[in-house]
PDB file of C-alpha atoms in Angstrom:
ATOM      1  CA  MET A   1      25.999  28.412  50.312  1.00 58.00           C
ATOM      2  CA  THR A   2      26.863  30.141  47.381  1.00 64.00           C
ATOM      3  CA  HIS A   3      28.197  33.324  49.059  1.00 81.00           C
ATOM      4  CA  VAL A   4      31.520  33.817  48.476  1.00 87.00           C
ATOM      5  CA  PRO A   5      33.012  36.380  51.123  1.00 88.00           C
ATOM      6  CA  PRO A   6      34.439  39.666  49.674  1.00 89.00           C
ATOM      7  CA  GLY A   7      38.116  39.703  49.598  1.00 91.00           C
ATOM      8  CA  THR A   8      38.502  35.759  49.135  1.00 94.00           C
ATOM      9  CA  ARG A   9      38.839  33.503  46.260  1.00 92.00           C
ATOM     10  CA  VAL A  10      37.676  29.940  45.779  1.00 93.00           C
ATOM     11  CA  LEU A  11      40.301  27.185  45.594  1.00 94.00           C
ATOM     12  CA  GLY A  12      37.929  24.199  45.581  1.00 94.00           C
ATOM     13  CA  SER A  13      34.262  23.379  46.328  1.00 95.00           C
ATOM     14  CA  ALA A  14      31.908  20.522  46.820  1.00 96.00           C
ATOM     15  CA  THR A  15      28.134  20.039  47.328  1.00 95.00           C
ATOM     16  CA  VAL A  16      26.611  16.889  48.720  1.00 93.00           C
ATOM     17  CA  VAL A  17      22.748  16.403  48.849  1.00 91.00           C
ATOM     18  CA  ALA A  18      21.700  13.504  51.291  1.00 84.00           C
ATOM     19  CA  ASP A  19      18.314  12.029  51.588  1.00 80.00           C
ATOM     20  CA  ASP A  20      19.615  10.529  54.919  1.00 70.00           C
ATOM     21  CA  PRO A  21      22.768  11.865  56.478  1.00 63.00           C
ATOM     22  CA  GLY A  22      23.019   8.808  58.508  1.00 61.00           C
ATOM     23  CA  GLU A  23      24.310   7.168  55.175  1.00 72.00           C
ATOM     24  CA  HIS A  24      27.708   9.035  55.646  1.00 63.00           C
ATOM     25  CA  ALA A  25      28.090   8.071  59.311  1.00 61.00           C
ATOM     26  CA  ARG A  26      31.239   5.949  60.119  1.00 64.00           C
ATOM     27  CA  ASN A  27      30.656   5.648  63.774  1.00 57.00           C
ATOM     28  CA  LYS A  28      32.249   3.028  66.024  1.00 54.00           C
ATOM     29  CA  PRO A  29      31.416   1.548  69.281  1.00 55.00           C
ATOM     30  CA  SER A  30      34.113   3.888  70.745  1.00 53.00           C
ATOM     31  CA  PHE A  31      33.497   7.004  68.712  1.00 59.00           C
ATOM     32  CA  TYR A  32      30.225   8.683  67.901  1.00 64.00           C
ATOM     33  CA  ALA A  33      29.461  11.743  65.873  1.00 73.00           C
ATOM     34  CA  ASP A  34      26.210  13.148  64.820  1.00 77.00           C
ATOM     35  CA  PRO A  35      25.108  11.992  61.156  1.00 83.00           C
ATOM     36  CA  ALA A  36      25.271  15.566  60.099  1.00 86.00           C
ATOM     37  CA  ALA A  37      28.776  15.680  61.195  1.00 88.00           C
ATOM     38  CA  TRP A  38      29.579  12.916  58.955  1.00 88.00           C
ATOM     39  CA  LEU A  39      27.879  14.568  56.126  1.00 92.00           C
ATOM     40  CA  VAL A  40      29.958  17.820  56.569  1.00 94.00           C
ATOM     41  CA  ALA A  41      33.134  15.605  56.783  1.00 94.00           C
ATOM     42  CA  GLU A  42      32.298  14.014  53.515  1.00 94.00           C
ATOM     43  CA  THR A  43      31.485  17.303  51.912  1.00 96.00           C
ATOM     44  CA  VAL A  44      35.056  18.711  53.134  1.00 96.00           C
ATOM     45  CA  ASP A  45      36.680  15.554  51.907  1.00 94.00           C
ATOM     46  CA  ARG A  46      35.422  16.174  48.360  1.00 95.00           C
ATOM     47  CA  ALA A  47      36.200  20.023  48.389  1.00 96.00           C
ATOM     48  CA  LEU A  48      39.746  19.484  49.500  1.00 95.00           C
ATOM     49  CA  ALA A  49      40.087  16.724  46.662  1.00 93.00           C
ATOM     50  CA  ASP A  50      38.896  19.276  44.289  1.00 81.00           C
ATOM     51  CA  CYS A  51      41.682  21.960  45.022  1.00 85.00           C
ATOM     52  CA  ALA A  52      45.327  22.115  44.954  1.00 67.00           C
ATOM     53  CA  GLU A  53      47.414  19.757  46.986  1.00 68.00           C
ATOM     54  CA  HIS A  54      48.883  22.599  49.081  1.00 78.00           C
ATOM     55  CA  VAL A  55      45.930  23.294  51.088  1.00 86.00           C
ATOM     56  CA  ARG A  56      46.071  19.713  52.531  1.00 81.00           C
ATOM     57  CA  ASP A  57      49.570  20.401  53.228  1.00 83.00           C
ATOM     58  CA  ASP A  58      48.828  23.631  54.985  1.00 88.00           C
ATOM     59  CA  ALA A  59      46.662  22.294  57.794  1.00 90.00           C
ATOM     60  CA  ASP A  60      48.393  24.144  60.584  1.00 93.00           C
ATOM     61  CA  ASP A  61      46.984  27.565  58.836  1.00 95.00           C
ATOM     62  CA  THR A  62      43.635  26.094  57.650  1.00 96.00           C
ATOM     63  CA  ALA A  63      40.423  27.138  59.596  1.00 97.00           C
ATOM     64  CA  ILE A  64      36.937  25.706  59.307  1.00 97.00           C
ATOM     65  CA  LEU A  65      33.608  27.655  59.752  1.00 96.00           C
ATOM     66  CA  VAL A  66      30.307  25.777  59.576  1.00 94.00           C
ATOM     67  CA  VAL A  67      27.093  27.362  59.382  1.00 94.00           C
ATOM     68  CA  SER A  68      24.006  25.290  60.344  1.00 90.00           C
ATOM     69  CA  ALA A  69      20.505  26.113  61.787  1.00 84.00           C
ATOM     70  CA  THR A  70      19.973  22.483  62.461  1.00 76.00           C
ATOM     71  CA  GLY A  71      23.364  21.374  63.696  1.00 63.00           C
ATOM     72  CA  SER A  72      23.270  18.076  65.618  1.00 54.00           C
ATOM     73  CA  GLU A  73      19.742  18.058  66.254  1.00 60.00           C
ATOM     74  CA  ARG A  74      19.037  14.447  65.337  1.00 58.00           C
ATOM     75  CA  THR A  75      21.443  13.435  68.056  1.00 55.00           C
ATOM     76  CA  MET A  76      20.001  15.604  70.840  1.00 53.00           C
ATOM     77  CA  ARG A  77      16.581  14.339  69.808  1.00 56.00           C
ATOM     78  CA  ARG A  78      17.444  10.791  70.160  1.00 59.00           C
ATOM     79  CA  ILE A  79      19.185  11.460  73.694  1.00 52.00           C
ATOM     80  CA  ALA A  80      15.978  13.201  74.884  1.00 56.00           C
ATOM     81  CA  ASP A  81      13.840  10.533  73.607  1.00 56.00           C
ATOM     82  CA  SER A  82      16.086   7.701  75.210  1.00 56.00           C
ATOM     83  CA  VAL A  83      16.306   9.312  78.684  1.00 57.00           C
ATOM     84  CA  PRO A  84      12.956   8.035  80.070  1.00 63.00           C
ATOM     85  CA  ARG A  85      13.636   4.422  79.105  1.00 67.00           C
ATOM     86  CA  SER A  86      17.266   3.777  79.219  1.00 68.00           C
ATOM     87  CA  ARG A  87      20.783   4.689  80.156  1.00 65.00           C
ATOM     88  CA  VAL A  88      22.343   7.345  77.744  1.00 65.00           C
ATOM     89  CA  SER A  89      25.838   6.501  76.690  1.00 62.00           C
ATOM     90  CA  PRO A  90      28.390   9.420  77.395  1.00 59.00           C
ATOM     91  CA  LEU A  91      29.654   9.120  73.871  1.00 56.00           C
ATOM     92  CA  ARG A  92      26.386  10.461  72.550  1.00 54.00           C
ATOM     93  CA  PHE A  93      26.797  13.660  74.744  1.00 52.00           C
ATOM     94  CA  ALA A  94      30.046  14.379  72.926  1.00 57.00           C
ATOM     95  CA  GLY A  95      28.589  13.394  69.528  1.00 54.00           C
ATOM     96  CA  ALA A  96      25.729  15.753  70.084  1.00 58.00           C
ATOM     97  CA  ASN A  97      27.581  18.694  70.671  1.00 64.00           C
ATOM     98  CA  PRO A  98      26.823  21.229  67.655  1.00 67.00           C
ATOM     99  CA  GLY A  99      30.525  22.057  67.526  1.00 78.00           C
ATOM    100  CA  VAL A 100      31.115  18.488  66.286  1.00 83.00           C
ATOM    101  CA  LEU A 101      30.229  19.712  62.708  1.00 87.00           C
ATOM    102  CA  ALA A 102      33.351  21.597  62.733  1.00 91.00           C
ATOM    103  CA  GLY A 103      35.274  19.435  64.963  1.00 90.00           C
ATOM    104  CA  LEU A 104      35.046  16.124  63.142  1.00 90.00           C
ATOM    105  CA  PRO A 105      36.399  17.460  59.812  1.00 92.00           C
ATOM    106  CA  ALA A 106      39.047  19.350  61.811  1.00 93.00           C
ATOM    107  CA  LEU A 107      40.061  16.204  63.350  1.00 90.00           C
ATOM    108  CA  ARG A 108      40.144  14.191  60.137  1.00 89.00           C
ATOM    109  CA  HIS A 109      42.369  16.439  58.374  1.00 91.00           C
ATOM    110  CA  GLY A 110      44.380  17.597  61.290  1.00 93.00           C
ATOM    111  CA  LEU A 111      43.524  21.274  60.822  1.00 94.00           C
ATOM    112  CA  ARG A 112      45.052  23.548  63.486  1.00 94.00           C
ATOM    113  CA  GLY A 113      43.535  26.793  62.459  1.00 95.00           C
ATOM    114  CA  PRO A 114      40.310  28.375  64.202  1.00 96.00           C
ATOM    115  CA  SER A 115      37.100  26.291  64.156  1.00 95.00           C
ATOM    116  CA  LEU A 116      33.672  27.701  64.591  1.00 93.00           C
ATOM    117  CA  LEU A 117      30.149  26.722  64.244  1.00 91.00           C
ATOM    118  CA  LEU A 118      27.520  29.582  63.450  1.00 91.00           C
ATOM    119  CA  ALA A 119      23.943  28.770  64.387  1.00 88.00           C
ATOM    120  CA  GLY A 120      21.894  29.989  61.616  1.00 89.00           C
ATOM    121  CA  HIS A 121      20.795  29.395  58.067  1.00 90.00           C
ATOM    122  CA  PRO A 122      23.653  29.549  55.890  1.00 92.00           C
ATOM    123  CA  ASP A 123      22.279  32.428  53.632  1.00 92.00           C
ATOM    124  CA  ALA A 124      21.090  34.388  56.558  1.00 92.00           C
ATOM    125  CA  ALA A 125      24.481  33.875  58.399  1.00 92.00           C
ATOM    126  CA  ALA A 126      26.549  34.806  55.317  1.00 94.00           C
ATOM    127  CA  PRO A 127      27.415  38.402  56.295  1.00 94.00           C
ATOM    128  CA  VAL A 128      28.765  37.049  59.803  1.00 94.00           C
ATOM    129  CA  ALA A 129      30.524  34.406  58.196  1.00 95.00           C
ATOM    130  CA  GLY A 130      32.296  36.864  55.922  1.00 95.00           C
ATOM    131  CA  THR A 131      33.234  39.070  58.806  1.00 96.00           C
ATOM    132  CA  VAL A 132      34.710  36.222  60.730  1.00 96.00           C
ATOM    133  CA  ILE A 133      36.628  34.719  57.548  1.00 96.00           C
ATOM    134  CA  ALA A 134      37.950  38.325  56.849  1.00 95.00           C
ATOM    135  CA  GLY A 135      39.174  38.775  60.223  1.00 96.00           C
ATOM    136  CA  TRP A 136      40.966  35.343  60.211  1.00 97.00           C
ATOM    137  CA  LEU A 137      42.744  36.002  57.013  1.00 96.00           C
ATOM    138  CA  ARG A 138      43.590  39.373  57.581  1.00 95.00           C
ATOM    139  CA  ASP A 139      44.968  38.890  61.111  1.00 95.00           C
ATOM    140  CA  GLY A 140      47.068  35.710  60.039  1.00 95.00           C
ATOM    141  CA  HIS A 141      45.048  33.222  62.065  1.00 96.00           C
ATOM    142  CA  ALA A 142      44.587  31.294  58.800  1.00 96.00           C
ATOM    143  CA  ARG A 143      45.617  31.148  55.232  1.00 95.00           C
ATOM    144  CA  HIS A 144      42.966  28.818  54.211  1.00 96.00           C
ATOM    145  CA  VAL A 145      39.186  28.803  55.233  1.00 97.00           C
ATOM    146  CA  LEU A 146      36.839  25.950  54.656  1.00 97.00           C
ATOM    147  CA  LEU A 147      33.385  27.602  54.831  1.00 97.00           C
ATOM    148  CA  VAL A 148      30.659  24.927  55.150  1.00 97.00           C
ATOM    149  CA  GLY A 149      26.906  25.624  54.851  1.00 95.00           C
ATOM    150  CA  LEU A 150      24.447  22.910  55.937  1.00 92.00           C
ATOM    151  CA  HIS A 151      20.698  23.178  55.549  1.00 89.00           C
ATOM    152  CA  ALA A 152      17.668  21.090  55.559  1.00 84.00           C
ATOM    153  CA  THR A 153      15.727  20.992  52.339  1.00 82.00           C
ATOM    154  CA  GLU A 154      12.581  18.561  52.495  1.00 77.00           C
ATOM    155  CA  GLY A 155      11.842  15.835  54.865  1.00 73.00           C
ATOM    156  CA  GLU A 156      15.184  14.451  56.149  1.00 71.00           C
ATOM    157  CA  ARG A 157      17.224  15.683  53.281  1.00 83.00           C
ATOM    158  CA  GLU A 158      20.154  17.867  53.791  1.00 86.00           C
ATOM    159  CA  THR A 159      22.362  19.898  51.571  1.00 91.00           C
ATOM    160  CA  CYS A 160      25.842  20.580  52.554  1.00 94.00           C
ATOM    161  CA  CYS A 161      28.146  22.953  50.613  1.00 96.00           C
ATOM    162  CA  CYS A 162      31.834  23.582  51.217  1.00 96.00           C
ATOM    163  CA  LEU A 163      33.983  26.254  49.781  1.00 96.00           C
ATOM    164  CA  VAL A 164      37.908  26.152  50.150  1.00 96.00           C
ATOM    165  CA  LEU A 165      38.699  29.812  50.335  1.00 96.00           C
ATOM    166  CA  THR A 166      41.820  32.133  50.617  1.00 95.00           C
ATOM    167  CA  GLY A 167      42.673  35.719  50.645  1.00 92.00           C
ATOM    168  CA  ALA A 168      42.171  37.353  47.124  1.00 86.00           C
ATOM    169  CA  GLY A 169      45.634  38.393  47.234  1.00 79.00           C
ATOM    170  CA  ALA A 170      47.036  35.118  48.411  1.00 69.00           C
ATOM    171  CA  ASP A 171      49.946  33.900  46.155  1.00 61.00           C
ATOM    172  CA  ARG A 172      48.483  30.528  45.978  1.00 50.00           C
TER     173      ARG A 172
END
């Protein structure tokens, strides 16, 4: 995702390319999230590390918007494949929710601003994402927005990009 929405400026960014998003997973017996969610979380971690400290200190006013056409497809597929032969763990259902792509980074960083997943390719959904972000910033729902784009490239490889944004006229 290289589209910077109009009226915003970039405070930090990161891109992570994963041959296997599962390599970024940190699942535990009592907590499960789709591998793509862990890839998003890793990318957000790197983007926040790249920007000014005040964004981390402003979690109450930081939103996250994730754009992905594939979402938590891997876990949904695994659940569907396991149904005929075994019992399905309830943790898998929560971890398969596409919203986990935005929810996991929000939980890890204590973000209290709006969170949203847009289903679509990041490039195609850029105008919608820009409209949502402009509204959040304009109406005071957030001072900072983490804009994340996740898309499949070849095979199982996925590319995840995160921009840490603020309003163009913001004082920091």
